[in-house]
Coordinates of C-alpha atoms and ligand atoms in Angstrom, one line a residue:
M1 CA 0.0 0.1 0.0
D2 CA 1.6 3.5 -1.0
A3 CA 2.6 5.0 2.4
H4 CA 1.4 8.3 0.8
G5 CA -2.0 7.1 0.2
A6 CA -4.0 8.6 -2.7
R7 CA -5.7 11.2 0.0
G8 CA -2.0 12.5 0.9
N9 CA -1.1 13.5 4.2
P10 CA 0.2 16.9 5.8
F11 CA 4.0 15.9 5.7
E12 CA 4.0 15.4 1.9
V13 CA 6.6 18.1 1.0
A14 CA 6.7 18.9 -2.8
G15 CA 5.7 15.6 -3.9
S16 CA 8.4 13.7 -1.9
C17 CA 8.3 12.6 1.8
Q18 CA 10.3 9.7 3.2
L19 CA 8.0 8.5 5.5
R20 CA 9.7 6.8 8.4
G21 CA 7.4 4.0 9.4
D22 CA 7.0 0.3 7.9
Y23 CA 3.9 0.7 5.9
Q24 CA 4.2 -2.8 4.5
H25 CA 2.1 -5.0 6.9
C26 CA -0.7 -2.4 7.8
G27 CA -4.3 -2.9 6.8
A28 CA -6.5 -0.5 4.9
D29 CA -6.7 1.5 8.2
Y30 CA -3.2 1.6 8.9
R31 CA -3.3 -0.6 12.0
V32 CA -0.2 -2.7 12.9
E33 CA 0.9 -4.8 15.8
Q34 CA 3.0 -2.7 18.5
D35 CA 5.1 -5.9 18.6
Y36 CA 7.0 -4.8 21.9
A37 CA 9.8 -7.4 21.4
R38 CA 11.0 -5.3 18.6
Y39 CA 12.2 -2.7 21.0
T40 CA 15.9 -2.9 22.1
A41 CA 17.6 -2.2 25.6
A42 CA 19.1 0.9 23.6
D43 CA 15.7 2.1 22.6
H44 CA 14.1 1.6 26.2
A45 CA 17.4 3.4 27.4
L46 CA 16.6 6.1 24.9
W47 CA 13.2 6.4 25.9
R48 CA 14.0 7.0 29.5
R49 CA 16.5 9.8 28.8
L50 CA 13.8 11.5 26.8
Y51 CA 11.0 10.9 29.5
A52 CA 13.6 12.5 32.2
R53 CA 14.4 15.3 30.4
Q54 CA 10.8 16.1 29.7
A55 CA 9.5 15.1 33.1
Q56 CA 12.0 17.8 34.5
L57 CA 10.6 20.6 32.0
I58 CA 7.1 20.2 32.2
E59 CA 7.3 21.1 36.0
R60 CA 8.1 24.6 34.8
Y61 CA 6.5 24.7 31.2
A62 CA 3.6 22.6 30.8
A63 CA -0.2 23.2 31.5
P64 CA -1.3 21.4 35.0
A65 CA -3.7 19.1 33.0
F66 CA -0.7 17.9 30.9
I67 CA 1.4 17.3 34.2
D68 CA -1.4 15.7 35.9
G69 CA -1.9 13.3 32.8
V70 CA 1.8 12.6 32.6
R71 CA 1.6 11.5 36.6
A72 CA -1.1 9.0 36.0
L73 CA 0.7 7.3 33.5
D74 CA 3.8 4.8 34.3
M75 CA 6.0 5.5 31.4
A76 CA 9.3 6.5 33.1
D77 CA 11.1 3.3 33.0
A78 CA 10.7 1.7 29.6
I79 CA 8.8 2.3 26.3
P80 CA 4.9 2.0 27.4
R81 CA 2.7 -1.1 26.3
F82 CA -0.4 0.0 24.5
D83 CA -2.5 -2.8 25.6
R84 CA -1.8 -2.2 29.3
V85 CA -2.4 1.8 28.8
N86 CA -5.7 0.9 27.0
T87 CA -7.3 -0.6 30.0
L88 CA -6.7 2.5 32.1
L89 CA -7.3 5.0 29.3
H90 CA -10.5 3.4 28.3
R91 CA -11.7 3.6 31.9
A92 CA -11.0 7.3 32.4
T93 CA -12.3 8.7 29.0
G94 CA -13.2 5.7 26.7
W95 CA -10.1 6.5 24.5
Q96 CA -7.9 3.6 23.1
L97 CA -4.5 3.9 21.3
V98 CA -4.1 2.2 18.0
A99 CA -0.7 1.3 16.6
V100 CA 0.3 2.6 13.2
P101 CA 3.6 2.7 11.3
G102 CA 3.7 6.6 11.4
L103 CA 1.9 9.4 9.6
I104 CA -1.5 8.4 8.1
P105 CA -3.7 10.3 5.8
N106 CA -6.0 12.9 6.8
D107 CA -9.6 11.0 6.4
V108 CA -8.2 7.8 8.2
F109 CA -6.9 10.2 11.1
F110 CA -10.0 11.9 11.7
G111 CA -11.9 8.8 11.4
Y112 CA -10.0 7.3 14.2
L113 CA -10.3 10.3 16.4
S114 CA -14.2 10.4 15.9
R115 CA -14.3 7.1 17.3
R116 CA -12.0 8.0 20.3
E117 CA -9.0 5.9 18.9
F118 CA -5.8 7.8 19.1
P119 CA -3.2 6.4 16.2
V120 CA 0.4 6.1 18.1
S121 CA 3.3 5.6 15.7
V122 CA 5.4 2.7 17.0
W123 CA 8.9 3.6 16.1
L124 CA 11.2 5.6 18.0
R125 CA 13.6 8.5 16.9
R126 CA 17.6 8.2 16.9
E127 CA 19.9 9.4 19.4
D128 CA 20.7 12.6 17.3
E129 CA 17.0 13.4 17.1
F130 CA 17.1 13.7 21.0
D131 CA 16.0 17.5 20.9
Y132 CA 13.7 17.8 18.0
L133 CA 12.7 15.9 14.9
V134 CA 10.1 16.7 12.1
E135 CA 8.2 13.4 12.0
P136 CA 6.1 12.0 14.9
D137 CA 7.6 9.1 16.5
I138 CA 6.1 7.0 19.5
F139 CA 7.8 9.6 22.1
H140 CA 6.1 12.5 20.5
D141 CA 2.8 10.6 20.0
F142 CA 2.6 8.9 23.4
F143 CA 4.5 11.2 25.5
G144 CA 3.1 14.4 23.7
H145 CA -0.7 13.4 23.4
V146 CA -1.5 10.6 25.7
P147 CA -1.5 12.5 29.1
L148 CA -4.4 14.7 27.8
L149 CA -6.7 12.0 26.6
S150 CA -7.0 11.3 30.3
N151 CA -8.6 14.7 30.6
P152 CA -12.4 14.8 30.0
V153 CA -12.9 18.2 28.5
F154 CA -9.9 17.5 26.0
A155 CA -10.9 14.0 25.4
D156 CA -14.3 15.3 24.3
Y157 CA -12.9 18.0 22.2
L158 CA -10.7 15.5 20.2
Q159 CA -13.6 13.2 19.5
A160 CA -15.6 16.4 18.4
Y161 CA -12.9 17.7 16.4
G162 CA -12.4 14.2 14.5
A163 CA -16.1 14.3 13.7
Q164 CA -16.0 17.8 12.2
G165 CA -12.4 16.8 10.5
R166 CA -14.6 14.0 8.6
I167 CA -17.0 16.3 7.4
A168 CA -13.9 18.8 6.1
V169 CA -12.7 15.8 4.5
D170 CA -16.2 15.5 2.6
L171 CA -16.0 19.1 1.6
D172 CA -12.4 18.9 0.6
A173 CA -11.9 21.7 2.8
V174 CA -9.5 19.8 5.3
E175 CA -6.7 22.7 5.6
P176 CA -8.4 25.0 8.1
M177 CA -9.1 21.8 10.5
S178 CA -5.5 20.6 10.0
R179 CA -4.2 24.2 10.9
L180 CA -6.7 24.2 14.0
Y181 CA -5.2 20.6 15.3
W182 CA -1.5 22.0 14.4
Y183 CA -2.1 25.2 16.3
M184 CA -3.8 23.7 19.1
V185 CA -3.3 19.9 19.8
E186 CA 0.4 20.3 18.8
F187 CA 1.6 23.8 19.4
G188 CA -1.0 25.3 21.7
L189 CA -0.3 27.5 24.9
I190 CA -2.7 28.4 27.6
R191 CA -2.8 31.3 30.1
T192 CA -3.0 29.7 33.9
P193 CA -2.4 31.5 37.1
Q194 CA 1.2 30.6 37.1
G195 CA 1.6 32.4 33.6
L196 CA 1.9 30.9 30.1
R197 CA 2.1 27.4 29.9
A198 CA 2.1 24.8 27.1
F199 CA -0.4 22.0 26.1
G200 CA 0.6 21.3 22.6
A201 CA 1.9 17.7 22.1
G202 CA 4.4 18.9 19.5
I203 CA 6.1 21.3 22.2
L204 CA 5.9 19.1 24.8
S205 CA 7.8 15.9 23.0
S206 CA 10.4 18.5 22.3
G207 CA 13.3 19.3 24.5
S208 CA 14.4 22.4 22.7
E209 CA 10.8 23.7 21.8
T210 CA 9.5 23.2 25.2
A211 CA 11.5 26.2 26.6
Y212 CA 11.6 28.1 23.5
C213 CA 7.9 28.7 23.1
I214 CA 7.6 30.2 26.5
E215 CA 11.0 32.0 26.8
S216 CA 12.0 33.3 23.3
P217 CA 11.1 36.7 22.5
Q218 CA 11.3 35.6 18.8
P219 CA 7.7 33.9 18.2
H220 CA 4.3 35.7 18.0
R221 CA 1.8 34.9 20.8
I222 CA -1.5 35.7 19.8
A223 CA -4.8 35.1 21.6
F224 CA -6.8 31.9 20.2
N225 CA -9.5 33.1 17.6
L226 CA -11.0 30.2 15.5
E227 CA -11.1 31.9 12.2
R228 CA -7.5 33.3 12.7
V229 CA -6.1 29.7 13.5
M230 CA -8.0 28.2 10.5
Q231 CA -6.4 30.6 8.1
T232 CA -2.9 30.6 9.4
A233 CA -0.3 28.5 7.6
Y234 CA 2.2 26.7 9.3
R235 CA 6.0 25.1 9.0
I236 CA 6.3 21.4 9.7
D237 CA 10.3 21.4 10.0
T238 CA 11.2 23.9 12.5
F239 CA 9.9 25.7 15.7
Q240 CA 6.9 27.5 15.3
Q241 CA 6.8 31.3 14.4
T242 CA 3.5 32.0 15.8
Y243 CA 1.9 30.0 18.9
F244 CA -2.0 30.9 19.6
V245 CA -3.0 31.1 23.4
L246 CA -6.1 29.7 24.9
D247 CA -7.6 31.3 28.1
R248 CA -9.5 27.8 28.8
F249 CA -9.5 24.4 27.2
D250 CA -13.4 24.7 26.8
Q251 CA -12.7 27.3 24.2
L252 CA -11.5 24.4 21.9
F253 CA -14.9 22.7 22.6
E254 CA -16.7 25.6 21.8
S255 CA -14.8 25.9 18.7
T256 CA -16.0 22.6 17.3
R257 CA -19.7 22.9 18.0
G258 CA -22.1 23.5 15.6
D259 CA -22.1 23.4 11.8
L260 CA -18.6 24.4 10.6
R261 CA -19.3 23.9 6.7
E262 CA -19.7 27.3 5.6
R263 CA -16.7 28.5 7.4
L264 CA -14.4 25.9 6.2
L265 CA -15.4 26.4 2.6
R266 CA -15.1 30.0 2.9
I267 CA -11.5 29.8 4.6
S268 CA -10.3 27.0 2.4
A269 CA -10.9 29.3 -0.4
Q270 CA -8.8 32.4 1.0
A271 CA -5.1 32.9 0.8
P272 CA -3.7 31.8 4.2
I273 CA -1.9 34.2 6.6
A274 CA 1.8 33.5 6.8
A275 CA 2.9 32.2 10.4
T276 CA 5.6 35.2 10.3
Q277 CA 2.6 37.7 10.1
V278 CA 0.7 39.8 12.7
Q279 CA -2.7 41.0 11.9
A280 CA -4.3 44.5 12.9
D281 CA -7.1 42.7 15.2
D282 CA -4.8 40.1 16.7
Q283 CA -4.6 40.2 20.4
V284 CA -0.6 39.9 20.8
I285 CA 0.2 38.3 24.0
S286 CA 3.6 39.5 25.0
R287 CA 5.1 38.6 28.6
G288 CA 5.2 42.4 28.9
Q289 CA 1.4 42.3 29.5
W290 CA 2.1 40.4 32.5
P291 CA 4.7 41.9 35.0
V292 CA 7.3 39.2 35.2
V293 CA 8.6 38.4 38.3
V294 CA 12.0 36.5 38.9
S295 CA 11.7 34.8 41.9
S296 CA 15.2 32.6 42.6
L297 CA 14.1 28.8 43.5
D298 CA 16.8 26.2 44.6
S299 CA 16.5 25.0 41.0
G300 CA 17.7 28.0 39.5
P301 CA 16.0 31.5 38.6
M302 CA 12.3 31.0 37.9
V303 CA 10.2 33.2 35.5
T304 CA 6.8 33.7 36.7
D305 CA 4.0 35.8 35.7
L306 CA 2.2 36.6 39.0
Q307 CA -0.1 39.7 38.1
G308 CA -2.4 40.1 35.0
A309 CA -3.0 36.4 34.1
P310 CA -6.8 35.8 34.3
Q311 CA -7.9 34.0 37.3
Ligands
LIG401 C1 -5.0 16.6 11.3 C2 -4.0 16.8 10.4 O1 -4.2 16.4 9.2 C3 -2.6 16.2 10.7 O2 -1.5 16.7 10.2 C4 -2.9 14.6 11.1 C5 -2.7 13.9 10.0 N1 -2.1 12.4 9.8 C6 -1.4 12.1 11.0 N2 -1.1 10.7 11.2 C7 -0.8 10.4 12.4 N3 -0.3 9.1 12.8 N4 -0.4 11.4 13.4 C8 -0.8 12.6 13.3 O3 -0.5 13.5 14.4 C9 -1.5 13.0 12.0 N5 -1.7 14.4 11.8
LIG402 N1 8.9 18.1 16.7 C1 8.4 17.3 17.6 C2 7.9 16.0 17.0 C3 6.4 16.4 16.1 C4 6.3 16.0 14.9 C5 4.9 16.4 14.1 C6 4.3 17.1 14.6 C7 4.1 17.7 15.8 C8 5.4 17.4 16.5 C9 9.6 16.8 18.4 O1 10.6 17.1 18.4 O2 9.3 15.7 19.3
LIG403 FE1 1.2 15.0 17.2

């Protein structure tokens, strides 16, 4: 089966995209066995190093709901077994993990989400991709996405998103939905009483982007607006140039309610906004809006936004 699939995938770059996974043994829905025996001692050791590094970073940079999800999972010591996690996850929010070779076409992906099934790649990145890699591997898919699947509001959102995504595929108006997924599920930020925090999986599986998205003055940080997000192009092979910021997770849930068809068709027909641009009516969120207090903790200077963040 052609890994690119007739329906393409978001990582198709100029007609050639070397997908990393083994697509030779997957069915029409791209399912494979996790085949736990395939993982070597070196794989588990790399997993432990990736986990230890991110577990330390998320205390400072991740949304509390994400941290709670990580703590509920037992994945510090080895690559997790999907079947064991599924028992817990199904009981928590009705979600199940499905092993896939890697990226899968949009319509198959949305189909899974609409049934509360989350596709998780089975291959693990190389040592030299410790800080960042372009394609989603098992560490990105599992460490980045699974913690929030145990959060009821987020779990409901993701299923509603999948159902809307299937409508977008039928309309051939997928791009706005892909952008919404990218800027929220993969690279979303959220305001908390402790200040700006990340909840996007693409941020939290990357050791380098986790600090960058909060600390760097370079990227734009813009308050979430559904139309604006759906219209904004993105890069898949570098840190994001724009991050969108929620006040509350249920803004996401609200955004998938109702009939999006007119909006999807209209936005699909418009020229996208470049990720480097700021629009006149953007609510730009800069650190300056929240007086920043640096309080030294035993773990070194901690940047905290104490005033101004919404309660
Ligand atoms: C929603 C959007 O199309 C997005 O890029 C999808 C496409 N296919 C995928 N396939 C897998 N396995 N994992 C993903 O995160 C995605 N992302
Ligand atoms: N860049 C992420 C992986 C990722 C791939 C595709 C989409 C989002 C994130 C990392 O290094 O962990
Ligand atoms: Fe992802």
